[in-house]
Amino acid sequence: MPSLANDNFINNHTTYSITTSFINQANINQVKFDELNQKAHNNYEEFWGELAHTKISWHKPFTTTLNNTKAPFYKWFEDGVLNVSYNCLDRHLRSKAHKTAIIFEADDGAITKITYQELHTKVCQFANGLKSIGVKSGDRVIVYMNNSIEAIIAMQSIARIGAIHSVVFGGFSSIALADRIIDAKAEYIITVNGYHRGGKLIELKKMVDEALINIDKNIHQIKHTIIHNRTPDLNTKITPHQDIWWNDVVDNQDKECIPEWVTSEHPLFILYTSGSTGKPKGILHTSGGYLLGTIVTMEWVFDYKDTDCYWCTADVGWITGHSYICYGPLAVGATQVIFEGIPTYPSADRFWQMIERHKVTTFYTAPTAIRNLIKLGATLPKNHNLSSLRLLGSVGEPINPEAWKWYYEVVGNSKCPIVDTWWQTETGCNMLSPIPGVQALKPGSCVSPIPGIMAVIIDENGNSIKPGESGYLVITKPFPSQLRTIWNADDKFIKTYYPQDIADGRYYIAGDSAQLDTDGYFWILGRIDDVLNVSGHRLGTMEIESAITMHPSIAEAAVVGKPHAIKGEGIFAFVVCKKDSSIKDLSQDDKTTLTNQINAIISKEIGAIAKIDEIKFVEGLPKTRSGKIMRRLLRNIVRGEEITQDISTLENPAIINTLKL
Ligand code: WT7
């Protein structure tokens, strides 16, 4: 099985126990933890059913917990009726109307605070505004915005009226945006004219206009684009009748909006993510089960307390921003920081300043950010009072033990547990993570499945692997927060997540390989498919390859991940030029020009996050006789690993020597 070797796995067994003072205040202690696990094992449905009854405010409670008659199209709490936005806002109004819901810090440092009452009013007005322009339950609405209070208002308002949002990360290009609009058949777009990130102006409304030019009006028509006027001095192009300013949408709208009561399986959102194929997949999440997953993990994993000041540094365009900015924290009534900018602007201590300024207690970020901050100023946290911190989190990729130790010692002052949370766009919420008041930590391990998640590591035949061996990470039972399908692609959903060739299609296949150590701790090794994890962002090799081959001089390309000190994985491309521009004739300058042109195409087709880090121009790619590119061989080459695989089945074995770096 191919794996991203985690060199520290075999040797690193250093454990960090949790401080007594943390244990004493934790939501979940050993007794509670054992009870939860026992209940989940003995009576799985009752376990989730009870949680769903107590943690969610139902308009009409459900009577069936799990319907698995059409497996793997599972239905949770099917006859229950609720509204997710009601659960995030209205239900807090009695006891915490005046509690701060969001502390927004803009790129330039300006701070805006909003209480639950104020957020409720704004969501109601915007929701009424959406209805007034024709948005109905079930309609798809694209949100293409900066991290902001308005992005949260947009998402919550869409949920409130039973429509379905599809947030597109602001770093994606207009072409990537157009693809998503068309696939989701979205008729409305909510965007922003422009905003600053790291001091740089980003004009999203222009990108929307570009995307719409690319969409054939005979195939699909957008009804309205709503624009938040974030940067009033911009000259924003407005197309009459089609474009509407945010302020005009909310103007004179009623401050109350009765939520659309929907059944538990009503779609909440579609979020596109990369897979092995050329086109991103629309991951569909529904209402009750997803909401429950975000709530229990806020309580168990993030040990949420009413007095916390919580900060997740993700972007709302990714699943982390959905579950741990827009939904989870609001559903539990937290005060949270939302940040528009980047960790290193205007200076490399921006994160530490912000933690100090807002007295952040719970801080959730990505290993790539941590590594970058170490590089830019490993001692900077020491200049700030970070004593408010009590819990740290990590997400997106395996965290290397060096970064873990720095995070633990320098940021957390050796007193804050680190929850290394493994999960995916598809799982909706944390799946593997230490429960911080209970389990000792090992740098680089996400420890074990949380209560109620039946994760195991198996071989192809479905047998559990022994400690030290690697296998497929799978979830053996359906769980409430899991994706329900791929939008418009039920067959692909089954083939991708319940493939017949692994354990006869009985289990949810995560797409990661993993190992257990002798203490039963889980270690994620990396993806088993052609998916890269660059700075915690998921990118499909085929998407990048098809962008590269759009260059008129390029015949073929193969992309693989190469370990990268900051990004985790960097993108390495092997590129074959067309016959008339053979590499023998290419000068160094030609190669540089080609590389720049290729990166420009990638930025246009996907976004700057997918730009390649290294390129090698080659005469041909290693292929099987049936024409399949042997990416595994290329992976060995870029990692400087020995090629152990039998290459005699290659169509062109001699090519190997020409590929070496
Ligand atoms: C893939 C999912 C979950 C939100 C961010 C990414 C990798 C995620 C960890 C972790 C090791 C991790 C996996 C997974 N991954 N968290 N704590 N340790 N690997 O969401 O874009 O859906 O990517 O990210 O490979 O399959 P995503």
Coordinates of N, CA and C in Angstrom, one line a residue, residues 345-554:
Y345 N 0.5 38.9 8.5 CA 0.4 40.3 8.1 C -0.3 41.1 9.2
P346 N 0.1 42.3 9.5 CA 1.2 43.0 9.0 C 2.6 42.5 9.5
S347 N 2.5 41.6 10.5 CA 3.8 41.1 11.0 C 3.6 39.6 11.4
A348 N 4.7 38.9 11.6 CA 4.7 37.5 11.8 C 4.1 37.1 13.2
D349 N 3.8 38.1 14.0 CA 3.2 37.8 15.3 C 1.7 38.1 15.4
R350 N 1.0 38.2 14.2 CA -0.4 38.6 14.2 C -1.2 37.6 15.0
F351 N -1.0 36.3 14.8 CA -1.8 35.4 15.6 C -1.7 35.6 17.1
W352 N -0.4 35.8 17.5 CA -0.1 35.8 18.9 C -0.7 37.1 19.5
Q353 N -0.6 38.2 18.7 CA -1.3 39.5 19.1 C -2.8 39.2 19.3
M354 N -3.4 38.5 18.4 CA -4.8 38.4 18.4 C -5.2 37.5 19.6
I355 N -4.5 36.4 19.9 CA -4.8 35.6 21.0 C -4.7 36.4 22.3
E356 N -3.7 37.2 22.4 CA -3.6 38.1 23.6 C -4.7 39.1 23.7
R357 N -5.0 39.8 22.5 CA -6.0 40.8 22.5 C -7.4 40.3 22.9
H358 N -7.7 39.2 22.3 CA -9.1 38.7 22.6 C -9.2 37.6 23.7
K359 N -8.1 37.4 24.3 CA -8.0 36.4 25.4 C -8.6 35.0 24.9
V360 N -8.0 34.6 23.8 CA -8.5 33.3 23.2 C -8.2 32.2 24.1
T361 N -9.1 31.3 24.3 CA -8.9 30.1 25.2 C -8.7 28.9 24.3
T362 N -9.3 28.8 23.2 CA -9.3 27.6 22.4 C -8.8 28.0 21.0
F363 N -7.8 27.4 20.5 CA -7.2 27.9 19.2 C -7.0 26.7 18.3
Y364 N -7.6 26.8 17.1 CA -7.6 25.6 16.2 C -7.0 26.1 14.9
T365 N -5.9 25.5 14.5 CA -5.3 25.9 13.2 C -4.7 24.7 12.5
A366 N -3.9 24.9 11.5 CA -3.4 23.9 10.6 C -1.9 23.7 10.7
P367 N -1.3 22.5 10.6 CA 0.1 22.3 10.7 C 0.9 23.2 9.8
T368 N 0.4 23.5 8.6 CA 1.1 24.3 7.6 C 1.3 25.7 8.2
A369 N 0.3 26.2 8.8 CA 0.4 27.6 9.5 C 1.4 27.5 10.6
I370 N 1.4 26.5 11.4 CA 2.3 26.3 12.5 C 3.8 26.3 12.0
R371 N 4.0 25.5 10.9 CA 5.4 25.4 10.4 C 5.9 26.8 9.8
N372 N 4.9 27.5 9.2 CA 5.3 28.8 8.6 C 5.6 29.7 9.8
L373 N 4.9 29.7 10.8 CA 5.1 30.6 11.9 C 6.4 30.3 12.7
I374 N 6.7 29.0 12.7 CA 8.0 28.6 13.3 C 9.2 29.2 12.5
K375 N 9.0 29.1 11.2 CA 10.0 29.6 10.3 C 10.2 31.1 10.4
L376 N 9.1 31.8 10.5 CA 9.1 33.3 10.5 C 9.4 33.9 11.9
G377 N 9.3 33.1 12.9 CA 9.6 33.7 14.2 C 9.2 32.8 15.4
A378 N 10.1 31.8 15.6 CA 9.9 30.7 16.5 C 9.8 31.3 18.0
T379 N 10.4 32.5 18.2 CA 10.3 33.0 19.6 C 9.3 34.0 19.8
L380 N 8.6 34.4 18.7 CA 7.6 35.5 18.8 C 6.5 35.3 19.9
P381 N 6.0 34.0 20.0 CA 4.9 33.8 21.0 C 5.3 34.3 22.4
K382 N 6.6 34.2 22.7 CA 7.1 34.5 24.0 C 6.9 36.0 24.3
N383 N 6.8 36.8 23.3 CA 6.6 38.3 23.5 C 5.2 38.6 23.8
H384 N 4.3 37.6 23.9 CA 2.9 37.9 24.1 C 2.4 37.1 25.2
N385 N 1.4 37.7 25.9 CA 0.7 37.0 27.0 C -0.3 36.0 26.4
L386 N 0.0 34.8 26.3 CA -0.9 33.8 25.8 C -1.5 32.9 26.9
S387 N -1.5 33.4 28.1 CA -1.9 32.6 29.2 C -3.4 32.3 29.2
S388 N -4.2 33.0 28.4 CA -5.6 32.6 28.3 C -5.8 31.3 27.6
L389 N -4.9 30.8 26.8 CA -5.1 29.6 26.1 C -5.2 28.4 27.0
R390 N -6.1 27.5 26.7 CA -6.3 26.3 27.5 C -6.3 25.0 26.7
L391 N -6.6 25.2 25.4 CA -6.7 24.0 24.5 C -6.2 24.4 23.1
L392 N -5.4 23.6 22.4 CA -5.0 23.8 21.1 C -5.5 22.7 20.2
G393 N -5.7 23.1 18.9 CA -6.2 22.1 18.0 C -5.4 22.1 16.7
S394 N -5.4 21.0 16.0 CA -4.7 20.9 14.7 C -5.5 20.1 13.7
V395 N -5.5 20.5 12.5 CA -6.3 19.8 11.5 C -5.8 20.0 10.1
G396 N -6.0 19.0 9.2 CA -5.8 19.1 7.8 C -4.8 18.2 7.3
E397 N -3.8 17.8 8.1 CA -2.8 16.8 7.6 C -2.1 16.3 8.9
P398 N -1.3 15.3 8.7 CA -0.5 14.8 9.9 C 0.4 16.0 10.4
I399 N 0.4 16.2 11.7 CA 1.3 17.2 12.2 C 2.7 16.6 12.5
N400 N 3.8 17.1 12.0 CA 5.1 16.5 12.3 C 5.4 16.8 13.7
P401 N 6.1 15.8 14.4 CA 6.3 15.9 15.8 C 7.1 17.2 16.2
E402 N 8.0 17.7 15.3 CA 8.7 18.9 15.7 C 7.8 20.1 15.8
A403 N 6.9 20.2 14.9 CA 5.9 21.3 14.9 C 5.0 21.1 16.1
W404 N 4.6 19.9 16.4 CA 3.7 19.6 17.5 C 4.4 20.1 18.8
K405 N 5.6 19.7 19.0 CA 6.3 20.1 20.2 C 6.4 21.6 20.4
W406 N 6.7 22.3 19.3 CA 6.8 23.7 19.4 C 5.4 24.3 19.8
Y407 N 4.4 23.8 19.1 CA 3.0 24.3 19.4 C 2.7 24.0 20.8
Y408 N 3.1 22.9 21.3 CA 2.7 22.5 22.7 C 3.5 23.3 23.7
E409 N 4.8 23.4 23.5 CA 5.7 24.1 24.5 C 5.7 25.6 24.4
V410 N 5.8 26.1 23.2 CA 6.0 27.6 23.0 C 4.6 28.3 23.0
V411 N 3.7 27.7 22.3 CA 2.4 28.4 22.2 C 1.5 28.0 23.4
G412 N 1.5 26.8 23.7 CA 0.6 26.3 24.8 C 1.3 26.3 26.2
N413 N 2.5 26.7 26.3 CA 3.3 26.7 27.5 C 3.2 25.4 28.3
S414 N 3.2 24.3 27.6 CA 3.2 23.0 28.1 C 2.0 22.7 29.0
K415 N 0.9 23.4 28.9 CA -0.2 23.1 29.8 C -1.5 22.9 29.0
C416 N -1.4 23.2 27.7 CA -2.7 23.0 26.9 C -2.6 21.7 26.1
P417 N -3.6 20.8 26.2 CA -3.6 19.7 25.4 C -3.8 20.1 23.9
I418 N -3.2 19.3 23.0 CA -3.4 19.5 21.6 C -4.3 18.5 21.0
V419 N -5.5 18.9 20.5 CA -6.3 17.9 19.9 C -6.0 17.8 18.4
D420 N -5.4 16.7 18.0 CA -5.0 16.5 16.6 C -6.3 15.8 16.0
T421 N -7.0 16.6 15.2 CA -8.3 16.1 14.7 C -8.3 15.6 13.3
W422 N -8.5 14.3 13.1 CA -8.6 13.8 11.8 C -10.0 13.7 11.3
W423 N -10.3 14.3 10.2 CA -11.6 14.2 9.6 C -11.6 14.7 8.2
Q424 N -12.7 14.8 7.5 CA -12.7 15.1 6.1 C -14.0 15.9 5.7
T425 N -13.9 16.5 4.6 CA -15.1 17.2 4.1 C -16.3 16.3 4.2
E426 N -16.1 15.0 3.8 CA -17.1 14.0 3.8 C -17.7 13.6 5.2
T427 N -16.8 13.7 6.2 CA -17.3 13.2 7.5 C -18.0 14.3 8.3
G428 N -17.9 15.6 7.9 CA -18.6 16.7 8.5 C -18.1 17.1 9.8
C429 N -17.6 16.2 10.6 CA -17.0 16.6 11.9 C -15.9 15.8 12.3
N430 N -15.1 16.1 13.3 CA -14.0 15.4 13.8 C -14.4 13.9 14.0
M431 N -13.5 13.0 13.6 CA -13.7 11.6 13.7 C -12.7 10.9 14.7
L432 N -11.4 11.2 14.4 CA -10.4 10.7 15.3 C -9.8 11.9 16.0
S433 N -9.7 11.8 17.3 CA -9.0 12.9 18.1 C -8.9 12.5 19.5
P434 N -7.9 13.0 20.2 CA -7.8 12.7 21.6 C -9.1 13.4 22.3
I435 N -9.6 12.8 23.3 CA -10.6 13.5 24.1 C -9.7 14.1 25.2
P436 N -9.6 15.4 25.3 CA -8.5 16.0 26.0 C -8.4 15.8 27.5
G437 N -9.5 15.5 28.2 CA -9.5 15.3 29.6 C -9.2 13.9 30.0
V438 N -9.0 13.0 28.9 CA -8.9 11.6 29.2 C -7.6 11.0 28.6
Q439 N -7.3 11.3 27.4 CA -6.3 10.5 26.7 C -4.9 11.2 26.6
A440 N -3.9 10.5 27.0 CA -2.5 11.1 26.9 C -2.2 11.3 25.4
L441 N -1.3 12.3 25.1 CA -1.1 12.6 23.7 C 0.3 12.1 23.2
K442 N 0.3 11.8 21.9 CA 1.6 11.5 21.3 C 1.7 12.4 20.1
P443 N 2.8 13.1 20.0 CA 3.0 14.1 18.9 C 2.9 13.3 17.5
G444 N 1.9 13.7 16.7 CA 1.8 13.1 15.4 C 0.7 12.1 15.3
S445 N 0.1 11.8 16.4 CA -1.0 10.8 16.4 C -2.3 11.5 16.7
C446 N -3.3 11.1 15.9 CA -4.7 11.7 16.2 C -5.4 10.8 17.2
V447 N -4.7 9.9 17.9 CA -5.0 9.1 19.0 C -6.1 8.0 18.7
S448 N -7.4 8.3 18.7 CA -8.4 7.3 18.5 C -9.7 7.9 18.1
P449 N -10.6 7.0 17.6 CA -11.9 7.5 17.2 C -12.7 8.1 18.4
I450 N -13.4 9.1 18.2 CA -14.2 9.7 19.3 C -15.4 8.7 19.6
P451 N -16.0 8.8 20.8 CA -17.1 7.8 21.1 C -18.2 7.9 20.0
G452 N -18.6 6.7 19.6 CA -19.7 6.6 18.6 C -19.2 6.5 17.1
I453 N -17.9 6.7 16.9 CA -17.3 6.5 15.6 C -16.5 5.2 15.6
M454 N -17.0 4.3 14.7 CA -16.4 3.0 14.7 C -15.3 2.9 13.6
A455 N -14.1 3.4 13.9 CA -13.1 3.4 12.9 C -12.1 2.3 13.2
V456 N -11.7 1.6 12.1 CA -10.7 0.5 12.2 C -9.8 0.6 11.0
I457 N -8.7 -0.1 11.1 CA -7.7 -0.2 10.0 C -7.7 -1.6 9.5
I458 N -8.0 -1.8 8.2 CA -8.1 -3.1 7.7 C -7.3 -3.3 6.4
D459 N -7.1 -4.6 6.0 CA -6.6 -4.9 4.7 C -7.7 -5.1 3.7
E460 N -7.4 -5.4 2.4 CA -8.4 -5.5 1.4 C -9.5 -6.4 1.7
N461 N -9.2 -7.4 2.5 CA -10.3 -8.4 2.8 C -11.1 -8.1 4.0
G462 N -10.8 -7.0 4.6 CA -11.6 -6.6 5.7 C -11.1 -7.0 7.0
N463 N -9.9 -7.6 7.0 CA -9.3 -8.1 8.3 C -8.6 -6.9 9.0
S464 N -8.7 -6.9 10.3 CA -8.0 -5.8 11.0 C -6.5 -6.1 10.9
I465 N -5.7 -5.0 10.7 CA -4.3 -5.1 10.6 C -3.6 -5.2 12.0
K466 N -2.4 -5.7 12.1 CA -1.7 -5.7 13.4 C -1.0 -4.4 13.6
P467 N -0.7 -4.1 14.9 CA 0.1 -2.9 15.1 C 1.4 -2.9 14.3
G468 N 1.7 -1.7 13.7 CA 2.9 -1.6 12.9 C 2.7 -1.8 11.4
E469 N 1.6 -2.5 11.1 CA 1.3 -2.7 9.6 C 0.4 -1.5 9.2
S470 N 0.4 -1.3 7.9 CA -0.5 -0.2 7.4 C -1.7 -0.8 6.7
G471 N -2.8 -0.1 6.7 CA -4.0 -0.5 6.0 C -4.9 0.6 5.7
Y472 N -6.1 0.3 5.3 CA -7.1 1.3 5.0 C -7.8 1.7 6.2
L473 N -7.9 3.0 6.4 CA -8.7 3.6 7.5 C -10.2 3.5 7.0
V474 N -11.0 2.8 7.7 CA -12.5 2.7 7.4 C -13.4 3.0 8.6
I475 N -14.6 3.3 8.3 CA -15.6 3.5 9.4 C -16.6 2.4 9.1
T476 N -16.8 1.5 10.1 CA -17.6 0.3 9.9 C -19.1 0.6 10.1
K477 N -19.5 1.6 10.8 CA -20.9 1.9 10.9 C -21.3 3.2 10.4
P478 N -22.5 3.4 9.9 CA -22.9 4.7 9.5 C -22.9 5.7 10.6
F479 N -22.6 7.0 10.4 CA -22.6 7.9 11.5 C -23.4 9.2 11.1
P480 N -24.0 9.9 12.0 CA -24.9 11.0 11.7 C -24.4 12.1 10.8
S481 N -23.1 12.4 10.9 CA -22.6 13.6 10.2 C -22.0 13.3 8.9
Q482 N -22.1 12.1 8.4 CA -21.5 11.7 7.2 C -22.2 12.3 5.9
L483 N -21.4 12.4 4.8 CA -22.0 12.9 3.6 C -23.2 11.9 3.2
R484 N -24.2 12.5 2.5 CA -25.3 11.6 2.1 C -25.1 11.1 0.7
T485 N -24.5 11.9 -0.1 CA -24.2 11.5 -1.5 C -23.3 12.5 -2.1
I486 N -22.9 12.2 -3.3 CA -22.2 13.3 -4.1 C -23.4 13.9 -5.0
W487 N -23.4 15.2 -4.9 CA -24.5 15.9 -5.6 C -24.6 15.4 -7.1
N488 N -25.8 14.9 -7.4 CA -26.1 14.4 -8.8 C -25.3 13.2 -9.2
A489 N -24.7 12.5 -8.3 CA -23.8 11.4 -8.7 C -23.9 10.3 -7.6
D490 N -25.1 9.7 -7.5 CA -25.2 8.6 -6.5 C -24.3 7.4 -6.8
D491 N -24.1 7.1 -8.0 CA -23.3 5.9 -8.4 C -21.8 6.2 -8.0
K492 N -21.4 7.4 -8.3 CA -20.0 7.8 -7.9 C -19.8 7.7 -6.4
F493 N -20.9 8.1 -5.7 CA -20.8 8.1 -4.2 C -20.5 6.7 -3.7
I494 N -21.3 5.7 -4.3 CA -21.1 4.3 -3.8 C -19.7 3.8 -4.2
K495 N -19.3 4.1 -5.5 CA -18.0 3.6 -6.0 C -16.9 4.2 -5.2
T496 N -17.0 5.5 -4.8 CA -15.9 6.2 -4.2 C -15.8 5.8 -2.7
Y497 N -16.9 5.7 -2.0 CA -16.8 5.6 -0.5 C -17.2 4.2 0.0
Y498 N -17.8 3.4 -0.9 CA -18.2 2.0 -0.5 C -17.7 1.1 -1.6
P499 N -16.5 1.1 -2.0 CA -16.0 0.3 -3.1 C -16.1 -1.2 -2.8
Q500 N -16.5 -1.9 -3.8 CA -16.7 -3.4 -3.7 C -15.4 -4.1 -3.4
D501 N -14.2 -3.6 -3.9 CA -13.0 -4.3 -3.7 C -12.4 -4.2 -2.3
I502 N -12.9 -3.4 -1.5 CA -12.4 -3.4 -0.1 C -13.6 -3.8 0.8
A503 N -13.3 -4.9 1.5 CA -14.3 -5.5 2.4 C -15.7 -5.5 1.8
D504 N -15.8 -5.9 0.5 CA -17.1 -6.0 -0.1 C -18.1 -4.8 -0.1
G505 N -17.5 -3.7 0.1 CA -18.4 -2.5 0.1 C -19.2 -2.3 1.3
R506 N -18.8 -2.9 2.4 CA -19.6 -2.7 3.6 C -19.2 -1.5 4.4
Y507 N -18.0 -1.0 4.2 CA -17.5 0.1 5.1 C -17.3 1.4 4.3
Y508 N -17.4 2.5 5.1 CA -17.0 3.8 4.5 C -15.5 3.9 4.4
I509 N -15.0 4.0 3.2 CA -13.5 4.1 3.0 C -13.1 5.6 2.9
A510 N -12.2 5.9 3.9 CA -11.9 7.3 4.0 C -10.9 7.8 2.9
G511 N -10.1 6.8 2.3 CA -9.2 7.2 1.3 C -7.8 7.5 1.9
D512 N -7.6 7.2 3.2 CA -6.3 7.4 3.9 C -5.8 6.1 4.3
S513 N -4.5 5.9 4.3 CA -3.9 4.8 5.0 C -3.5 5.1 6.4
A514 N -3.4 4.2 7.2 CA -3.1 4.5 8.6 C -2.5 3.2 9.3
Q515 N -1.9 3.5 10.5 CA -1.3 2.4 11.3 C -1.8 2.5 12.7
L516 N -1.6 1.4 13.4 CA -1.9 1.5 14.8 C -0.5 1.2 15.5
D517 N -0.3 1.8 16.7 CA 0.9 1.5 17.4 C 0.5 0.4 18.5
T518 N 1.5 0.0 19.2 CA 1.2 -1.1 20.2 C 0.3 -0.6 21.3
D519 N 0.1 0.7 21.5 CA -0.9 1.2 22.5 C -2.2 1.4 21.9
G520 N -2.4 1.0 20.6 CA -3.7 1.2 19.9 C -3.9 2.6 19.4
Y521 N -2.9 3.4 19.4 CA -3.0 4.8 18.9 C -3.0 4.8 17.4
F522 N -3.8 5.7 16.8 CA -3.9 5.7 15.3 C -2.9 6.8 14.8
W523 N -2.3 6.4 13.7 CA -1.3 7.3 13.0 C -1.7 7.3 11.5
I524 N -2.1 8.5 11.1 CA -2.5 8.7 9.7 C -1.3 8.8 8.8
L525 N -1.2 8.0 7.7 CA 0.0 8.0 6.9 C -0.2 8.9 5.6
G526 N -1.4 9.0 5.2 CA -1.7 9.8 4.0 C -2.7 9.2 3.0
R527 N -2.9 9.9 2.0 CA -4.0 9.5 1.0 C -3.5 8.2 0.2
I528 N -4.5 7.4 -0.1 CA -4.2 6.2 -0.9 C -4.6 6.5 -2.4
D529 N -5.2 7.6 -2.6 CA -5.7 7.9 -4.0 C -4.8 9.0 -4.6
D530 N -5.2 9.5 -5.7 CA -4.4 10.5 -6.4 C -4.8 11.9 -5.9
V531 N -4.8 12.0 -4.6 CA -5.2 13.3 -4.0 C -4.0 13.9 -3.3
L532 N -3.7 15.2 -3.5 CA -2.6 15.8 -2.8 C -3.1 16.6 -1.6
N533 N -2.3 16.8 -0.6 CA -2.6 17.6 0.5 C -1.6 18.8 0.6
V534 N -1.9 19.9 0.0 CA -1.0 21.0 -0.1 C -1.4 22.1 0.9
S535 N -0.6 22.3 1.9 CA -1.0 23.3 3.0 C -2.4 22.9 3.5
G536 N -2.7 21.7 3.7 CA -4.0 21.3 4.2 C -5.1 21.4 3.2
H537 N -4.8 21.8 2.0 CA -5.9 21.9 1.0 C -5.8 20.7 0.1
R538 N -7.0 20.2 -0.2 CA -7.0 19.0 -1.0 C -7.1 19.3 -2.5
L539 N -6.2 18.7 -3.3 CA -6.1 18.9 -4.7 C -6.0 17.6 -5.4
G540 N -6.7 17.5 -6.5 CA -6.6 16.2 -7.3 C -5.5 16.4 -8.3
T541 N -4.7 15.3 -8.5 CA -3.6 15.3 -9.5 C -4.2 15.5 -10.9
M542 N -5.3 14.9 -11.1 CA -5.9 15.0 -12.5 C -6.4 16.4 -12.8
E543 N -6.9 17.1 -11.8 CA -7.3 18.5 -12.1 C -6.1 19.3 -12.5
I544 N -5.0 19.1 -11.8 CA -3.8 19.9 -12.1 C -3.3 19.5 -13.5
E545 N -3.2 18.2 -13.7 CA -2.7 17.7 -15.0 C -3.5 18.2 -16.2
S546 N -4.8 18.3 -16.0 CA -5.6 18.7 -17.2 C -5.4 20.2 -17.4
A547 N -5.1 21.0 -16.3 CA -4.8 22.4 -16.5 C -3.5 22.5 -17.3
I548 N -2.5 21.7 -16.8 CA -1.1 21.8 -17.5 C -1.2 21.5 -19.0
T549 N -2.0 20.5 -19.3 CA -2.0 20.1 -20.7 C -2.9 21.0 -21.6
M550 N -3.4 22.1 -21.0 CA -4.1 23.1 -21.8 C -3.1 24.0 -22.5
H551 N -1.8 23.9 -22.0 CA -0.8 24.7 -22.6 C -0.5 24.1 -24.0
P552 N -0.5 25.0 -25.1 CA -0.4 24.4 -26.4 C 0.8 23.6 -26.7
S553 N 1.9 23.9 -26.0 CA 3.1 23.1 -26.2 C 3.3 21.8 -25.4
I554 N 2.3 21.6 -24.5 CA 2.4 20.4 -23.6 C 1.6 19.3 -24.1

